Coordinates of C-alpha atoms in Angstrom, one line a residue:
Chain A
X236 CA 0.0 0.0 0.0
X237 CA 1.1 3.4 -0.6
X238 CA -0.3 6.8 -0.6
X239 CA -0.6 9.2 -3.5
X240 CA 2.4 11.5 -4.5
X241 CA 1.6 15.1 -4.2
X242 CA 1.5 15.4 -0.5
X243 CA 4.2 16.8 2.3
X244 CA 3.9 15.7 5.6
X245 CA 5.5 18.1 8.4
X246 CA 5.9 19.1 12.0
X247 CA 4.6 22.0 12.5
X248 CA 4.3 24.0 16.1
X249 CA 3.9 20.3 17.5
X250 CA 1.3 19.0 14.8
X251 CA 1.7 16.6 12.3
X252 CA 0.1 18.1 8.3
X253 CA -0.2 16.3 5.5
X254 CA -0.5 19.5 2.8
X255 CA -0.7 18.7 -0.4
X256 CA 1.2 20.2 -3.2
X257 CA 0.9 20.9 -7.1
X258 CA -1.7 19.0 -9.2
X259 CA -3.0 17.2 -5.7
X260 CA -4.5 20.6 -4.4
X261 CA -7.0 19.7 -7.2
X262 CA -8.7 17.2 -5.8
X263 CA -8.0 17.7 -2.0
X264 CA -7.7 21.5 -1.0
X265 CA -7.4 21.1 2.6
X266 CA -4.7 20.2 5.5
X267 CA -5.0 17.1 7.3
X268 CA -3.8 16.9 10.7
X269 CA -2.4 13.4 12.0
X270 CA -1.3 12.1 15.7
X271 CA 2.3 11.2 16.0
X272 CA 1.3 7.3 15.3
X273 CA -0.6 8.1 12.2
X274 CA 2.2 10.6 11.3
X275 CA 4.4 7.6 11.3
X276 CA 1.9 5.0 9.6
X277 CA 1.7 8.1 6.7
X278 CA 5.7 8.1 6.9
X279 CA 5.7 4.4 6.0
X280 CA 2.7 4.8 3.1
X281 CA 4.8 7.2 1.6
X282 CA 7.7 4.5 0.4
X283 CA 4.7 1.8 0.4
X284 CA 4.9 -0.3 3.5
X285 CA 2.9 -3.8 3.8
X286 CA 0.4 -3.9 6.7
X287 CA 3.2 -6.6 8.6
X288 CA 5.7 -3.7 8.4
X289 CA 3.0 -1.0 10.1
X290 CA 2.2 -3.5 13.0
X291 CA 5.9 -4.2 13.3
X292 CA 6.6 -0.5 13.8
X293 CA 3.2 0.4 15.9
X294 CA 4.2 -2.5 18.5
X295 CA 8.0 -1.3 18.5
X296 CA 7.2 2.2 18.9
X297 CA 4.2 2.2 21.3
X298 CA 2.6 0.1 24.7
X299 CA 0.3 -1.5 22.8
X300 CA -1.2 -4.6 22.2
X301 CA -1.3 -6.2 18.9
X302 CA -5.0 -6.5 18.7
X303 CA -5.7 -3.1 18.6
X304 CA -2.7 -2.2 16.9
X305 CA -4.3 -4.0 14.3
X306 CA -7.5 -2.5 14.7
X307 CA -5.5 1.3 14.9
X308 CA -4.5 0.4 11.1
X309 CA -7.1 -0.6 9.8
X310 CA -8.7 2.1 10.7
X311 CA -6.4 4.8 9.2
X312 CA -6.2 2.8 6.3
X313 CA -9.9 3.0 5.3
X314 CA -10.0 6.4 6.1
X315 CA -6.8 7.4 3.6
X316 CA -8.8 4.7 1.4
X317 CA -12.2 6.8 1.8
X318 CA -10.6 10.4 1.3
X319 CA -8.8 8.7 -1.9
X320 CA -5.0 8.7 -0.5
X321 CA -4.0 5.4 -1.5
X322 CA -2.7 4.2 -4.9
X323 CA -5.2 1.1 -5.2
Chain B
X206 CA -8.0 12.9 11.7
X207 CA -10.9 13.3 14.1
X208 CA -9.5 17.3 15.0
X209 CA -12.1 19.7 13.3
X210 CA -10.7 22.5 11.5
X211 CA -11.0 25.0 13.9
X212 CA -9.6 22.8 16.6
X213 CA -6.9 22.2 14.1
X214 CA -6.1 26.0 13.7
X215 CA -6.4 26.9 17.5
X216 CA -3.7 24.5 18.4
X217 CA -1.3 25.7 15.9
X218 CA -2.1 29.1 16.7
X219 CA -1.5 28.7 20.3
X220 CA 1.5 26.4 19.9
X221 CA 2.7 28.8 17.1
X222 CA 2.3 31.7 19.7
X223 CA 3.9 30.0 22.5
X224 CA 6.6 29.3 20.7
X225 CA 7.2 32.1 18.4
X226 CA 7.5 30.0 15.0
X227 CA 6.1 32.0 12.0
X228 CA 3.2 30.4 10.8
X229 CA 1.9 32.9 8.0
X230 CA 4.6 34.8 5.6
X231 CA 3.7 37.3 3.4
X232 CA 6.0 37.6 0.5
X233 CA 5.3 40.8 -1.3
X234 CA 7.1 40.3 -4.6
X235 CA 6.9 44.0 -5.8
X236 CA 5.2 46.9 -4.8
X237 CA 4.3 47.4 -8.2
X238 CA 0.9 47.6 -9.8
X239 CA -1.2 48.2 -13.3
X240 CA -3.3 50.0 -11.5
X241 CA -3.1 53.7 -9.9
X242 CA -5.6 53.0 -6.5
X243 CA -5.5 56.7 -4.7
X244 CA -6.1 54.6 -1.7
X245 CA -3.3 51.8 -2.0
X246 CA -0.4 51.7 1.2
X247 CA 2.2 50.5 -1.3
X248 CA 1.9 51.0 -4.5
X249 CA 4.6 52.0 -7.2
X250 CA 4.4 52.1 -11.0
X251 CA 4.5 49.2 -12.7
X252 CA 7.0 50.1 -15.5
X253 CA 9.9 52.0 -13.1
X254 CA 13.2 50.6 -13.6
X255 CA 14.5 52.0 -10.6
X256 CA 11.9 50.1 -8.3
X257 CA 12.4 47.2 -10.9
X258 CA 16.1 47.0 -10.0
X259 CA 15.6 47.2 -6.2
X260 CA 13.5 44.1 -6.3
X261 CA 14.6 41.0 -5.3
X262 CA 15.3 38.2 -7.6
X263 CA 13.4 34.5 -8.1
X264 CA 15.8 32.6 -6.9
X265 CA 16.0 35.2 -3.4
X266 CA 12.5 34.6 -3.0
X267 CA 12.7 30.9 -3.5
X268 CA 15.5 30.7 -1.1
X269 CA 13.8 32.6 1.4
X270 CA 11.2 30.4 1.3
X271 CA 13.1 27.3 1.7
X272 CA 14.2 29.1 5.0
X273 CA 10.8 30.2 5.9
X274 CA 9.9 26.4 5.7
X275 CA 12.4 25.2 8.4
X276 CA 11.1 27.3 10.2
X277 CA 7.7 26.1 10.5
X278 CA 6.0 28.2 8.2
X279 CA 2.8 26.9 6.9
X280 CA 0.7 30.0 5.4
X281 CA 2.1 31.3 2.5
X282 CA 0.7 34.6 1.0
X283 CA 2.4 36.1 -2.5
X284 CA 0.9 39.7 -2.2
X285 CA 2.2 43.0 -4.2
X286 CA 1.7 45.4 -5.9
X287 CA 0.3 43.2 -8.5
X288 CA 2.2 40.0 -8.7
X289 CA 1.5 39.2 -12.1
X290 CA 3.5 41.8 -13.6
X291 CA 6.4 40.2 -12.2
X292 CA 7.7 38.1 -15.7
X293 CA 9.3 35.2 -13.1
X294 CA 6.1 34.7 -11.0
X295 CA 5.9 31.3 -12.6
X296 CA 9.1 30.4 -12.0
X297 CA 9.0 31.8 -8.2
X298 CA 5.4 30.0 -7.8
X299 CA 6.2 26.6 -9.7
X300 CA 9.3 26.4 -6.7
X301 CA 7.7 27.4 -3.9
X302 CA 4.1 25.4 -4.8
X303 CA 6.0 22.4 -4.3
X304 CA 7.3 22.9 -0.6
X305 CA 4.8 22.0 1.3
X306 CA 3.0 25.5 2.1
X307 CA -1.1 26.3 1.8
X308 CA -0.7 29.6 -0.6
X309 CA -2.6 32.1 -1.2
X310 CA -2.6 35.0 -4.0
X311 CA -3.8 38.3 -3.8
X312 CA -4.4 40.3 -7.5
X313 CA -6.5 42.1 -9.1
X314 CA -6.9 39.7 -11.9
X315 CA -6.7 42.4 -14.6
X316 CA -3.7 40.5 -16.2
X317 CA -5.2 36.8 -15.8
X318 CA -5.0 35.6 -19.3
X319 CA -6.9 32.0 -20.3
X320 CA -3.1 30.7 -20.3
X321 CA -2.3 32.3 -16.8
X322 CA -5.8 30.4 -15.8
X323 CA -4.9 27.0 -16.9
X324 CA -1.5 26.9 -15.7
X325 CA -2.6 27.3 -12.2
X326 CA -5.7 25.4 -12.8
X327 CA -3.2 22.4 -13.0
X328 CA -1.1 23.6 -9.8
X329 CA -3.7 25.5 -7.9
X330 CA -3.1 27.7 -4.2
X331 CA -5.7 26.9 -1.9
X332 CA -7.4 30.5 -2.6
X333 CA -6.7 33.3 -4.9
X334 CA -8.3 36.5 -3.4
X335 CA -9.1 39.1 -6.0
X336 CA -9.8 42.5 -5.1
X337 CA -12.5 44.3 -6.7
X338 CA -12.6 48.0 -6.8
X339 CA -15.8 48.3 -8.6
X340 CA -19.0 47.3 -10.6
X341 CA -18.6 49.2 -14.1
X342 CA -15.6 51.0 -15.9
X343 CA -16.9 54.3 -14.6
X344 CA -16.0 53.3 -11.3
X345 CA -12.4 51.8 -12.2
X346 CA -11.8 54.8 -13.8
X347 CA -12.4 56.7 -10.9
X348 CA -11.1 54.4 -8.2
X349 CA -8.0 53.0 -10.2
X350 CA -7.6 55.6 -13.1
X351 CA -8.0 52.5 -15.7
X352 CA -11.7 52.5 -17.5
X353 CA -10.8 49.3 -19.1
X354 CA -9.5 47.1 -15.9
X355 CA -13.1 46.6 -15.0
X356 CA -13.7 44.3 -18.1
X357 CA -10.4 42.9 -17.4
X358 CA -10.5 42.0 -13.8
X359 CA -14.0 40.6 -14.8
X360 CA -12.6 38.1 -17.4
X361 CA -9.7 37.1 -15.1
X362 CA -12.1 36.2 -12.2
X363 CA -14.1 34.2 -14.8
X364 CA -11.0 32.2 -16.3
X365 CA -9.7 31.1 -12.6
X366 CA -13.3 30.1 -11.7
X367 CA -13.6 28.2 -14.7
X368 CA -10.6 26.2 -13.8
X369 CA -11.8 25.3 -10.8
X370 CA -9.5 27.3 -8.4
X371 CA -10.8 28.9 -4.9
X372 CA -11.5 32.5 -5.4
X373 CA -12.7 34.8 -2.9
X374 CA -13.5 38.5 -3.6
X375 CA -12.7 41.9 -1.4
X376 CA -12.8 45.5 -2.0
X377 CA -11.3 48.5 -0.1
X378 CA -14.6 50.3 -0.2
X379 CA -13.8 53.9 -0.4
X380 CA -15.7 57.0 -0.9
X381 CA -15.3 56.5 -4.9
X382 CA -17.0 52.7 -4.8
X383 CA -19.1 52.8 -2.0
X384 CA -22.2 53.2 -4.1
X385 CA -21.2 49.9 -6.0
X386 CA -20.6 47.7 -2.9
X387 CA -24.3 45.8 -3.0
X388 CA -23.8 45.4 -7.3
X389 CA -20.3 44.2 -6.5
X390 CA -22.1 41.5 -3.7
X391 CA -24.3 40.4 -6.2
X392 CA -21.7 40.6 -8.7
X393 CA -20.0 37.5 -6.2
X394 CA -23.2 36.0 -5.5
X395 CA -24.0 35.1 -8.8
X396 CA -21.0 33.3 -9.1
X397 CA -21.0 31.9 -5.9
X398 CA -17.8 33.5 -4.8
X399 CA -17.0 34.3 -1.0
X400 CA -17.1 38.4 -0.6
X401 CA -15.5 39.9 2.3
X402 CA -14.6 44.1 2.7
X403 CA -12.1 45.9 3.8
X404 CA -13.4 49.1 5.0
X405 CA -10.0 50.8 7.1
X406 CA -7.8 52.7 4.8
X407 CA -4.1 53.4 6.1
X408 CA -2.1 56.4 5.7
X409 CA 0.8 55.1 3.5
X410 CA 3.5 53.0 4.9
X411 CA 6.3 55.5 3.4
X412 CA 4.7 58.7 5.0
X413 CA 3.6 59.9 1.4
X414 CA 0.2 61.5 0.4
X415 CA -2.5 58.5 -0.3
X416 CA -5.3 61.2 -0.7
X417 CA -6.9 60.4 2.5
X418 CA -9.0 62.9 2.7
X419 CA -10.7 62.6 -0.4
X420 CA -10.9 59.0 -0.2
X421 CA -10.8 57.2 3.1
X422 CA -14.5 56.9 4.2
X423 CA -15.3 59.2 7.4
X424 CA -16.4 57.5 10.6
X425 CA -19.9 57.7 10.0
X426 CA -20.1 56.5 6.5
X427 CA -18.6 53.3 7.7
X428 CA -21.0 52.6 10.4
X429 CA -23.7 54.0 7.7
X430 CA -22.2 50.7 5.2
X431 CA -21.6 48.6 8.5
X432 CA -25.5 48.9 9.2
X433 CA -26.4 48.2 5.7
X434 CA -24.7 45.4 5.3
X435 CA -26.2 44.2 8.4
X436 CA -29.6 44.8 7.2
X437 CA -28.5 43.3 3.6
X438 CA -27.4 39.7 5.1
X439 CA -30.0 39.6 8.1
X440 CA -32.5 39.0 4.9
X441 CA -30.3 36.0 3.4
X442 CA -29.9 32.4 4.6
X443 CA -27.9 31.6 7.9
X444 CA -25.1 30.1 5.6
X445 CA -24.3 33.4 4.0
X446 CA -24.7 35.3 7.1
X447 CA -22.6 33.3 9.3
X448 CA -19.8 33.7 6.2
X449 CA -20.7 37.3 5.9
X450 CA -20.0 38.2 9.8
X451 CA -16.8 35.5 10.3
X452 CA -15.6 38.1 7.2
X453 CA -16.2 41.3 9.5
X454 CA -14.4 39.3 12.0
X455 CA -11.3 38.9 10.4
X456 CA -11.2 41.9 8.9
X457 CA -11.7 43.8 12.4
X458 CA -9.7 41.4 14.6
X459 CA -7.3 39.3 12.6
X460 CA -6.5 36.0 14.6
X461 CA -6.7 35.6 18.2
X462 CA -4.5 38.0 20.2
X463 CA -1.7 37.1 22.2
X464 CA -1.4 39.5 25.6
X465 CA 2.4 39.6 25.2
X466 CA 2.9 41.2 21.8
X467 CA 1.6 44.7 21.0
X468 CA 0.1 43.3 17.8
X469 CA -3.7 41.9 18.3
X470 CA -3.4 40.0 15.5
X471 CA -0.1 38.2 16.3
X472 CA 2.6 40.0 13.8
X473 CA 5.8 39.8 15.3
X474 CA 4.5 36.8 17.0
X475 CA 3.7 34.4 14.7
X476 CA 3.7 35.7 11.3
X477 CA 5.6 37.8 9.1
X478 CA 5.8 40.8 6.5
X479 CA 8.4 40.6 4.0
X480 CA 8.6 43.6 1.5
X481 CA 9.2 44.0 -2.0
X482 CA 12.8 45.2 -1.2
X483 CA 13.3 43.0 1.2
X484 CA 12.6 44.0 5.0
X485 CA 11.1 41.5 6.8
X486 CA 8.6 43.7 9.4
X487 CA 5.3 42.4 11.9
X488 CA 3.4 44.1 9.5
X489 CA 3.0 45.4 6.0
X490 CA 1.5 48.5 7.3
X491 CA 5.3 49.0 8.5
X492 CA 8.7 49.8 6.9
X493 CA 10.7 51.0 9.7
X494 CA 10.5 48.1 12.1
X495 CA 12.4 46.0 9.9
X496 CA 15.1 43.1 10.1
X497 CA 17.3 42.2 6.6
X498 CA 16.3 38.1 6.1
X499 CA 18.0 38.6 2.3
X500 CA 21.1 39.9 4.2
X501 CA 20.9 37.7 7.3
X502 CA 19.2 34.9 7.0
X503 CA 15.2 33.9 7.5
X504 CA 16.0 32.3 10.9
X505 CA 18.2 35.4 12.4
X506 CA 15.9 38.1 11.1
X507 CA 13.1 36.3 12.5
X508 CA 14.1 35.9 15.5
X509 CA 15.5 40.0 16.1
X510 CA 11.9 40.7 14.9
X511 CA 10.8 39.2 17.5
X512 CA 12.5 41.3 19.5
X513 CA 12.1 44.5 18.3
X514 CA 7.8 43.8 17.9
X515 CA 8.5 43.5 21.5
X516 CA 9.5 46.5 22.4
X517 CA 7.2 48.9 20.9
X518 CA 5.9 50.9 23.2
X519 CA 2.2 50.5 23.8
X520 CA -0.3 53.2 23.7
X521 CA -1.6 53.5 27.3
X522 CA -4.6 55.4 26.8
X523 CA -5.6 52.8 24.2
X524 CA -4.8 50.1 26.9
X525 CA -6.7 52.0 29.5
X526 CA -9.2 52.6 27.4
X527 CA -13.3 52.2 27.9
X528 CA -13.3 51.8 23.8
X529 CA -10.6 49.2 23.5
X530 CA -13.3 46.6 22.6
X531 CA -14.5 48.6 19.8
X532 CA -11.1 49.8 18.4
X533 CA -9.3 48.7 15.1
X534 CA -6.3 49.9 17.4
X535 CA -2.5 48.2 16.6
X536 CA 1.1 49.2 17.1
X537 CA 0.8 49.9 12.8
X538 CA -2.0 51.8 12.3
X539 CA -1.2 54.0 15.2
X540 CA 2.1 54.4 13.5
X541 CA 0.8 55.4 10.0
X542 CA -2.1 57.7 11.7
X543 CA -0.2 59.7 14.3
X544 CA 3.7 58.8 13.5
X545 CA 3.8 57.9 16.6
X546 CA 3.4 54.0 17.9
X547 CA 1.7 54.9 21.2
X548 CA -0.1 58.2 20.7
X549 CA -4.3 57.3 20.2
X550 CA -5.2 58.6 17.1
X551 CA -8.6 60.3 16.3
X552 CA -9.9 58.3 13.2
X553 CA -9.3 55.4 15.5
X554 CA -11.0 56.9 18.3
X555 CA -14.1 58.5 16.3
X556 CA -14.6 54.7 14.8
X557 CA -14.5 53.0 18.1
X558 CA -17.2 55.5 19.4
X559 CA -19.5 54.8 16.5
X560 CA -19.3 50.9 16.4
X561 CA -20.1 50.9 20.4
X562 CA -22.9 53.5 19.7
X563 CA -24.3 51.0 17.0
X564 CA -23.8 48.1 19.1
X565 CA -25.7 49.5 22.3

């Protein structure tokens, strides 16, 4: 899975935005604003990680169990899926 | 992604605040314009090679950018003069587009051509504001001494809406378009375009003559538009009105205030002027509280403006003030009205009075 070129994600005054940029502001002229974990699931989306490789880092990086780690991604995935992110 | 936008924006703004990161720049590319506004703060004209000289280059205002984005800038305005008389726009936009900023773009839209449209139709900012000076040639003529920039501004608003690109339209109502303001509402209306006014008219930045007198709308005769307005958008849906008044409010208040920065609506604080010849300053009311970002660096200037917003005096009748709730008061405007940064100044005062008289 990966998500759509044409977005930057940054730090900003202790907020994670996705903003996108050039032909993308076509179809999504917004911001998006993520949590630090989603910040790193997008991070991973960008270079096309497989679900394995986002559990892998969501139970490395945070107390949490893998059920709802599981849950967590699923989650942000059918939102980016829903709000037309992904490359399908 | 649960934060609504609002909720989104207060956090950054507070954070942004806190911390002093600059989270709107205004890069104003030149200070030249087509058109010859009585009214304008800034303007110079558009073919003098002198001014054309002292302007700073694309690749300056790319760099500056770059620094602007380590920085944590996020709101990105390209403002002039008229920035599409500047013949490397397109190379300065195509850079910066690509950073990771939400832009914006303030023009008059008399020089939008169908290829200027498509081109950013394909690499859009998030909004392009147009300002609108009137509703017929007549009134261009007399508000920006150009008959034909009415027809012209017209077509360019029509070739960015047809690409698809988020418009909104203003105008500096003055005492030469102030008859035209409900055509030029409709005029929005019709195209389903988001209107807002600005209705306070500076002194020039540079201390020169910007005909205030015969322009700038008296005290009354902006409550007198204020309470038409009112009456004009208490008769449409809640939609509009609620867009209609969150307009007022920006235009009156600007963003949230911070209680330790003389600026209400955080310049100095958390966002940034850059002029067309390169002085970074809280404000592009302002030229002479200025740091040299070109000469020094975004980072260093930034951070000595900080400093210096800080210690402008503050007007202490304004602070002491029964008014202060009413008043369009700021460090800026006090400057430009009085030449002083902490002397009250009677326009100020006179509109204070009449918005509290309408209000109670």
């Amino acid at each position: 899975m990966k998500v759509k070129d044409g977005f930057v994600l940054r730090q900003i005054a202790e907020t994670w935005v996705v903003v996108p940029i050039g032909q993308r502001v076509v179809e999504f002229n917004g911001l998006v604003s993520l949590s630090e974990s989603a910040a790193l699931l997008w991070s991973m989306l960008e270079k096309g990680a497989k679900q394995q490789e986002l559990l892998d880092a969501l139970l490395t990086e945070y107390k949490i169990d893998e059920e709802t780690a599981l849950i967590d991604i699923e989650s942000f995935i059918d939102c980016l899926r829903e709000k037309g992110f992904l490359e399908e | 992604m649960s934060m609504t936008a609002e909720q989104f924006d207060n956090k950054l703004i507070e954070v942004a605040k806190k911390k002093g990161i600059p989270l709107w720049g205004k890069f104003e590319l030149t200070g030249r314009c087509n058109l010859k506004c009585k009214m304008c703060y800034v303007r110079k004209e558009a073919r003098d090679k002198e001014i054309i000289k002292l302007e700073r280059t694309a690749a300056e205002w790319i760099k500056l950018a770059e620094e602007a984005k380590a920085e944590g800038l996020l709101y990105l305005l390209f403002t002039g003069g008229e920035v599409f008389l500047r013949p490397d726009f397109k190379e300065i936009y195509e850079a910066v587009s690509l950073m990771g900023f939400s832009i914006s773009i303030y023009t008059n839209a008399t020089l939008i051509t169908a290829e200027i449209a498509n081109w950013l139709g394909k690499i859009p900012p998030s909004l392009i504001e147009v300002t609108l000076y009137g509703a017929s040639p007549e009134t261009y003529e007399e508000v920006t001494g150009d008959f034909n920039a009415y027809d012209k501004a017209v077509m360019g608003i029509d070739l960015l809406k047809a690409e698809g690109i988020n418009i909104q339209i203003r105008t500096t109502v003055v005492k030469s378009n102030k008859a035209d303001i409900f055509k030029i509402i409709e005029f929005a209306e019709h195209r389903d375009i988001q209107f807002g006014i600005v209705d306070y008219i500076s002194p020039r930045r540079d201390g020169t003559d910007n005909c205030l007198g015969e322009e700038r709308l008296t005290p009354e005769e902006v409550m007198a538009l204020n309470i038409n307005l009112e009456n004009y958008y208490r008769n449409k849906s809640d939609e509009i009105l609620k867009e209609a008044i969150s307009d007022e409010k920006d235009d009156l208040n600007g963003k949230p205030s911070d209680n330790d920065t003389p600026f209400p609506c955080g310049g100095g604080n958390c966002w940034f002027w850059v002029t067309w010849d390169g002085r970074m300053t809280p404000c592009g009311l302002m030229e002479d509280l200025a740091t040299f970002p070109f000469n020094i660096g975004l980072e260093k200037a930034w951070k000595d403006l900080k400093k210096k917003s800080l210690s402008i005096p503050r007007c202490r009748e304004c602070t002491n003030c029964d008014l202060k709730e009413f008043c369009l008061t700021c460090p800026a405007r006090l400057k430009n009205e009085t030449g002083y940064y902490d002397r009250p100044a009677p326009y100020l005062c006179s509109l204070a009075e009449k918005l509290r008289d309408n209000l109670s």
